[in-house]
Amino acid sequence: MNALAAEPVGRPLFPPLSGALILSALLAGLAADLAWEVWARGITPFWVGGPLEPAALVQSVFGLQSRLLAELVHLVVGVLFYPLGYLYLARPLARLLTPFLPWWAVGLGFGVGLWVFALYVMAHLAAGLPAFLGFIPLTWASLVGHLIFGLVTAGVIRLREGTGRA
């Protein structure tokens, strides 16, 4: 199948939970989180003058004092729960509503969904900050980071499935 083609027709809506699927989710999450960190801490400072700080958001939402604990929460969510969200929420919804979209567009849409979740649901509704942080430059850097995360997640899952390992 063409690497840019739409998702295969005839696949089950939800993948069966297996060790291979968990491994694929973990690999996707590790790769996506690494890409996010390079963007957030390595590149974003040159654009907006400072890094993206998701741990600070986790601290404010959950009232955590420990920066390390907040970093660990964000790491676990990014490495395990977000890739599972892609597999069991985003991709099935895309297959139902927009089956014509290629995998990379679904990945980018997933990234947008994560961005909305982070900057509207968590930052605004849960932490009381302005919606999307008032659309400051950091908002747009966060969008790019979440797009990268979604694309890498979808790409790794796609690669793993193409080899029969997911």
PDB file of C-alpha atoms in Angstrom:
ATOM      1  CA  MET A   1       0.000   0.000   0.000  1.00  0.00           C
ATOM      2  CA  ASN A   2       1.135   3.529  -0.755  1.00  0.00           C
ATOM      3  CA  ALA A   3       2.641   5.198   2.331  1.00  0.00           C
ATOM      4  CA  LEU A   4       0.369   8.214   1.826  1.00  0.00           C
ATOM      5  CA  ALA A   5      -2.799   6.191   1.195  1.00  0.00           C
ATOM      6  CA  ALA A   6      -5.864   6.143   3.382  1.00  0.00           C
ATOM      7  CA  GLU A   7      -6.204   3.624   6.172  1.00  0.00           C
ATOM      8  CA  PRO A   8      -6.902   0.092   4.930  1.00  0.00           C
ATOM      9  CA  VAL A   9     -10.568  -0.798   4.583  1.00  0.00           C
ATOM     10  CA  GLY A  10     -11.767  -3.930   6.339  1.00  0.00           C
ATOM     11  CA  ARG A  11      -9.640  -3.636   9.452  1.00  0.00           C
ATOM     12  CA  PRO A  12     -11.479  -3.962  12.748  1.00  0.00           C
ATOM     13  CA  LEU A  13     -12.476  -0.638  14.235  1.00  0.00           C
ATOM     14  CA  PHE A  14     -10.593  -1.351  17.465  1.00  0.00           C
ATOM     15  CA  PRO A  15      -7.374  -3.340  17.441  1.00  0.00           C
ATOM     16  CA  PRO A  16      -7.240  -6.385  19.701  1.00  0.00           C
ATOM     17  CA  LEU A  17      -5.348  -5.668  22.887  1.00  0.00           C
ATOM     18  CA  SER A  18      -2.152  -7.703  22.837  1.00  0.00           C
ATOM     19  CA  GLY A  19       1.432  -7.552  23.965  1.00  0.00           C
ATOM     20  CA  ALA A  20       2.475  -6.489  20.467  1.00  0.00           C
ATOM     21  CA  LEU A  21      -0.059  -3.665  20.517  1.00  0.00           C
ATOM     22  CA  ILE A  22       1.150  -2.425  23.918  1.00  0.00           C
ATOM     23  CA  LEU A  23       4.734  -2.575  22.642  1.00  0.00           C
ATOM     24  CA  SER A  24       3.714  -0.601  19.541  1.00  0.00           C
ATOM     25  CA  ALA A  25       1.955   1.980  21.704  1.00  0.00           C
ATOM     26  CA  LEU A  26       5.016   2.301  23.942  1.00  0.00           C
ATOM     27  CA  LEU A  27       7.388   2.633  20.982  1.00  0.00           C
ATOM     28  CA  ALA A  28       5.093   5.204  19.372  1.00  0.00           C
ATOM     29  CA  GLY A  29       4.830   7.084  22.650  1.00  0.00           C
ATOM     30  CA  LEU A  30       8.584   7.053  23.229  1.00  0.00           C
ATOM     31  CA  ALA A  31       9.325   8.280  19.709  1.00  0.00           C
ATOM     32  CA  ALA A  32       6.583  10.926  19.845  1.00  0.00           C
ATOM     33  CA  ASP A  33       7.608  12.094  23.310  1.00  0.00           C
ATOM     34  CA  LEU A  34      11.240  12.351  22.216  1.00  0.00           C
ATOM     35  CA  ALA A  35      10.192  14.401  19.164  1.00  0.00           C
ATOM     36  CA  TRP A  36       8.015  16.575  21.423  1.00  0.00           C
ATOM     37  CA  GLU A  37      10.896  17.175  23.845  1.00  0.00           C
ATOM     38  CA  VAL A  38      13.282  18.147  21.045  1.00  0.00           C
ATOM     39  CA  TRP A  39      10.689  20.625  19.797  1.00  0.00           C
ATOM     40  CA  ALA A  40       9.537  21.857  23.223  1.00  0.00           C
ATOM     41  CA  ARG A  41      12.893  22.310  24.911  1.00  0.00           C
ATOM     42  CA  GLY A  42      15.324  22.505  22.000  1.00  0.00           C
ATOM     43  CA  ILE A  43      13.619  24.499  19.254  1.00  0.00           C
ATOM     44  CA  THR A  44      10.716  26.405  20.832  1.00  0.00           C
ATOM     45  CA  PRO A  45      13.004  28.602  22.975  1.00  0.00           C
ATOM     46  CA  PHE A  46      14.474  30.103  19.791  1.00  0.00           C
ATOM     47  CA  TRP A  47      10.967  30.975  18.602  1.00  0.00           C
ATOM     48  CA  VAL A  48       9.242  32.212  21.751  1.00  0.00           C
ATOM     49  CA  GLY A  49      12.090  32.843  24.182  1.00  0.00           C
ATOM     50  CA  GLY A  50      11.484  29.854  26.422  1.00  0.00           C
ATOM     51  CA  PRO A  51      10.556  26.169  26.375  1.00  0.00           C
ATOM     52  CA  LEU A  52       7.118  24.625  26.514  1.00  0.00           C
ATOM     53  CA  GLU A  53       6.456  23.615  30.129  1.00  0.00           C
ATOM     54  CA  PRO A  54       3.791  20.885  30.277  1.00  0.00           C
ATOM     55  CA  ALA A  55       4.940  19.845  33.757  1.00  0.00           C
ATOM     56  CA  ALA A  56       4.029  23.309  35.029  1.00  0.00           C
ATOM     57  CA  LEU A  57       0.519  22.786  33.668  1.00  0.00           C
ATOM     58  CA  VAL A  58       0.324  19.358  35.327  1.00  0.00           C
ATOM     59  CA  GLN A  59       1.427  20.984  38.593  1.00  0.00           C
ATOM     60  CA  SER A  60      -1.246  23.663  38.420  1.00  0.00           C
ATOM     61  CA  VAL A  61      -4.037  21.280  37.393  1.00  0.00           C
ATOM     62  CA  PHE A  62      -3.320  18.679  40.068  1.00  0.00           C
ATOM     63  CA  GLY A  63      -1.829  20.942  42.737  1.00  0.00           C
ATOM     64  CA  LEU A  64       1.467  19.067  42.718  1.00  0.00           C
ATOM     65  CA  GLN A  65       4.439  20.599  44.473  1.00  0.00           C
ATOM     66  CA  SER A  66       6.967  18.222  42.953  1.00  0.00           C
ATOM     67  CA  ARG A  67       8.250  19.196  39.518  1.00  0.00           C
ATOM     68  CA  LEU A  68       9.714  15.690  39.114  1.00  0.00           C
ATOM     69  CA  LEU A  69       6.340  14.070  39.800  1.00  0.00           C
ATOM     70  CA  ALA A  70       4.683  16.420  37.295  1.00  0.00           C
ATOM     71  CA  GLU A  71       7.311  15.523  34.671  1.00  0.00           C
ATOM     72  CA  LEU A  72       6.694  11.815  35.356  1.00  0.00           C
ATOM     73  CA  VAL A  73       2.925  12.252  35.014  1.00  0.00           C
ATOM     74  CA  HIS A  74       3.393  14.001  31.672  1.00  0.00           C
ATOM     75  CA  LEU A  75       5.862  11.325  30.528  1.00  0.00           C
ATOM     76  CA  VAL A  76       3.539   8.417  31.386  1.00  0.00           C
ATOM     77  CA  VAL A  77       0.582  10.121  29.728  1.00  0.00           C
ATOM     78  CA  GLY A  78       2.611  10.841  26.586  1.00  0.00           C
ATOM     79  CA  VAL A  79       4.338   7.480  26.344  1.00  0.00           C
ATOM     80  CA  LEU A  80       1.411   5.193  27.163  1.00  0.00           C
ATOM     81  CA  PHE A  81      -1.994   6.839  27.383  1.00  0.00           C
ATOM     82  CA  TYR A  82      -1.890   9.175  24.382  1.00  0.00           C
ATOM     83  CA  PRO A  83      -0.805   6.422  21.943  1.00  0.00           C
ATOM     84  CA  LEU A  84      -3.593   4.215  23.303  1.00  0.00           C
ATOM     85  CA  GLY A  85      -5.937   7.170  22.791  1.00  0.00           C
ATOM     86  CA  TYR A  86      -4.813   7.297  19.183  1.00  0.00           C
ATOM     87  CA  LEU A  87      -5.438   3.568  18.721  1.00  0.00           C
ATOM     88  CA  TYR A  88      -8.772   3.370  20.565  1.00  0.00           C
ATOM     89  CA  LEU A  89     -10.302   6.836  20.076  1.00  0.00           C
ATOM     90  CA  ALA A  90      -8.787   8.975  17.333  1.00  0.00           C
ATOM     91  CA  ARG A  91      -8.202   6.365  14.659  1.00  0.00           C
ATOM     92  CA  PRO A  92     -11.536   4.583  15.145  1.00  0.00           C
ATOM     93  CA  LEU A  93     -13.366   7.940  14.966  1.00  0.00           C
ATOM     94  CA  ALA A  94     -11.469   8.818  11.808  1.00  0.00           C
ATOM     95  CA  ARG A  95     -12.275   5.432  10.286  1.00  0.00           C
ATOM     96  CA  LEU A  96     -15.972   5.990  11.002  1.00  0.00           C
ATOM     97  CA  LEU A  97     -16.261   9.669  10.079  1.00  0.00           C
ATOM     98  CA  THR A  98     -13.495  10.276   7.537  1.00  0.00           C
ATOM     99  CA  PRO A  99     -12.325   6.914   6.174  1.00  0.00           C
ATOM    100  CA  PHE A 100     -10.844   8.648   3.119  1.00  0.00           C
ATOM    101  CA  LEU A 101      -8.155  10.451   5.138  1.00  0.00           C
ATOM    102  CA  PRO A 102      -4.587   9.172   4.902  1.00  0.00           C
ATOM    103  CA  TRP A 103      -2.876   8.010   8.088  1.00  0.00           C
ATOM    104  CA  TRP A 104      -0.758  11.164   8.353  1.00  0.00           C
ATOM    105  CA  ALA A 105      -3.832  13.423   8.267  1.00  0.00           C
ATOM    106  CA  VAL A 106      -5.383  11.341  11.042  1.00  0.00           C
ATOM    107  CA  GLY A 107      -2.139  11.740  13.007  1.00  0.00           C
ATOM    108  CA  LEU A 108      -2.189  15.506  12.517  1.00  0.00           C
ATOM    109  CA  GLY A 109      -5.854  15.607  13.561  1.00  0.00           C
ATOM    110  CA  PHE A 110      -4.937  13.624  16.649  1.00  0.00           C
ATOM    111  CA  GLY A 111      -2.260  16.219  17.409  1.00  0.00           C
ATOM    112  CA  VAL A 112      -4.814  19.020  17.107  1.00  0.00           C
ATOM    113  CA  GLY A 113      -7.086  17.112  19.480  1.00  0.00           C
ATOM    114  CA  LEU A 114      -4.271  16.784  22.024  1.00  0.00           C
ATOM    115  CA  TRP A 115      -3.563  20.510  21.709  1.00  0.00           C
ATOM    116  CA  VAL A 116      -7.226  21.370  22.337  1.00  0.00           C
ATOM    117  CA  PHE A 117      -7.239  19.003  25.309  1.00  0.00           C
ATOM    118  CA  ALA A 118      -4.044  20.532  26.747  1.00  0.00           C
ATOM    119  CA  LEU A 119      -4.740  24.222  26.203  1.00  0.00           C
ATOM    120  CA  TYR A 120      -8.509  24.365  26.500  1.00  0.00           C
ATOM    121  CA  VAL A 121      -9.596  21.504  28.728  1.00  0.00           C
ATOM    122  CA  MET A 122      -6.590  21.276  31.047  1.00  0.00           C
ATOM    123  CA  ALA A 123      -5.185  24.829  30.971  1.00  0.00           C
ATOM    124  CA  HIS A 124      -8.475  26.707  30.764  1.00  0.00           C
ATOM    125  CA  LEU A 125     -11.204  24.539  32.251  1.00  0.00           C
ATOM    126  CA  ALA A 126      -9.098  22.727  34.857  1.00  0.00           C
ATOM    127  CA  ALA A 127      -6.374  25.256  35.725  1.00  0.00           C
ATOM    128  CA  GLY A 128      -8.317  28.474  35.126  1.00  0.00           C
ATOM    129  CA  LEU A 129      -5.866  29.989  32.649  1.00  0.00           C
ATOM    130  CA  PRO A 130      -7.131  31.897  29.605  1.00  0.00           C
ATOM    131  CA  ALA A 131      -8.450  29.624  26.845  1.00  0.00           C
ATOM    132  CA  PHE A 132      -5.515  28.606  24.662  1.00  0.00           C
ATOM    133  CA  LEU A 133      -3.391  30.888  26.858  1.00  0.00           C
ATOM    134  CA  GLY A 134      -4.859  33.867  25.018  1.00  0.00           C
ATOM    135  CA  PHE A 135      -3.320  32.745  21.711  1.00  0.00           C
ATOM    136  CA  ILE A 136       0.163  34.000  22.566  1.00  0.00           C
ATOM    137  CA  PRO A 137       3.194  32.737  20.594  1.00  0.00           C
ATOM    138  CA  LEU A 138       3.591  29.856  23.094  1.00  0.00           C
ATOM    139  CA  THR A 139       0.113  28.681  22.031  1.00  0.00           C
ATOM    140  CA  TRP A 140       1.276  28.230  18.455  1.00  0.00           C
ATOM    141  CA  ALA A 141       4.516  26.565  19.510  1.00  0.00           C
ATOM    142  CA  SER A 142       2.390  24.152  21.522  1.00  0.00           C
ATOM    143  CA  LEU A 143       0.233  23.462  18.458  1.00  0.00           C
ATOM    144  CA  VAL A 144       3.315  22.607  16.390  1.00  0.00           C
ATOM    145  CA  GLY A 145       4.596  20.342  19.168  1.00  0.00           C
ATOM    146  CA  HIS A 146       1.279  18.504  19.382  1.00  0.00           C
ATOM    147  CA  LEU A 147       1.139  18.146  15.586  1.00  0.00           C
ATOM    148  CA  ILE A 148       4.616  16.599  15.686  1.00  0.00           C
ATOM    149  CA  PHE A 149       3.531  14.293  18.514  1.00  0.00           C
ATOM    150  CA  GLY A 150       0.425  13.157  16.623  1.00  0.00           C
ATOM    151  CA  LEU A 151       2.282  12.618  13.355  1.00  0.00           C
ATOM    152  CA  VAL A 152       5.063  10.612  14.988  1.00  0.00           C
ATOM    153  CA  THR A 153       2.555   8.518  16.952  1.00  0.00           C
ATOM    154  CA  ALA A 154       0.579   7.695  13.805  1.00  0.00           C
ATOM    155  CA  GLY A 155       3.745   7.042  11.806  1.00  0.00           C
ATOM    156  CA  VAL A 156       5.227   4.583  14.281  1.00  0.00           C
ATOM    157  CA  ILE A 157       1.914   2.732  14.613  1.00  0.00           C
ATOM    158  CA  ARG A 158       1.665   2.614  10.809  1.00  0.00           C
ATOM    159  CA  LEU A 159       5.202   1.245  10.515  1.00  0.00           C
ATOM    160  CA  ARG A 160       4.623  -1.365  13.203  1.00  0.00           C
ATOM    161  CA  GLU A 161       1.381  -2.518  11.579  1.00  0.00           C
ATOM    162  CA  GLY A 162       3.043  -2.676   8.187  1.00  0.00           C
ATOM    163  CA  THR A 163       5.490  -5.187   9.560  1.00  0.00           C
ATOM    164  CA  GLY A 164       2.784  -7.266  11.222  1.00  0.00           C
ATOM    165  CA  ARG A 165       4.011  -6.390  14.730  1.00  0.00           C
ATOM    166  CA  ALA A 166       0.987  -4.448  15.934  1.00  0.00           C
TER     167      ALA A 166
END
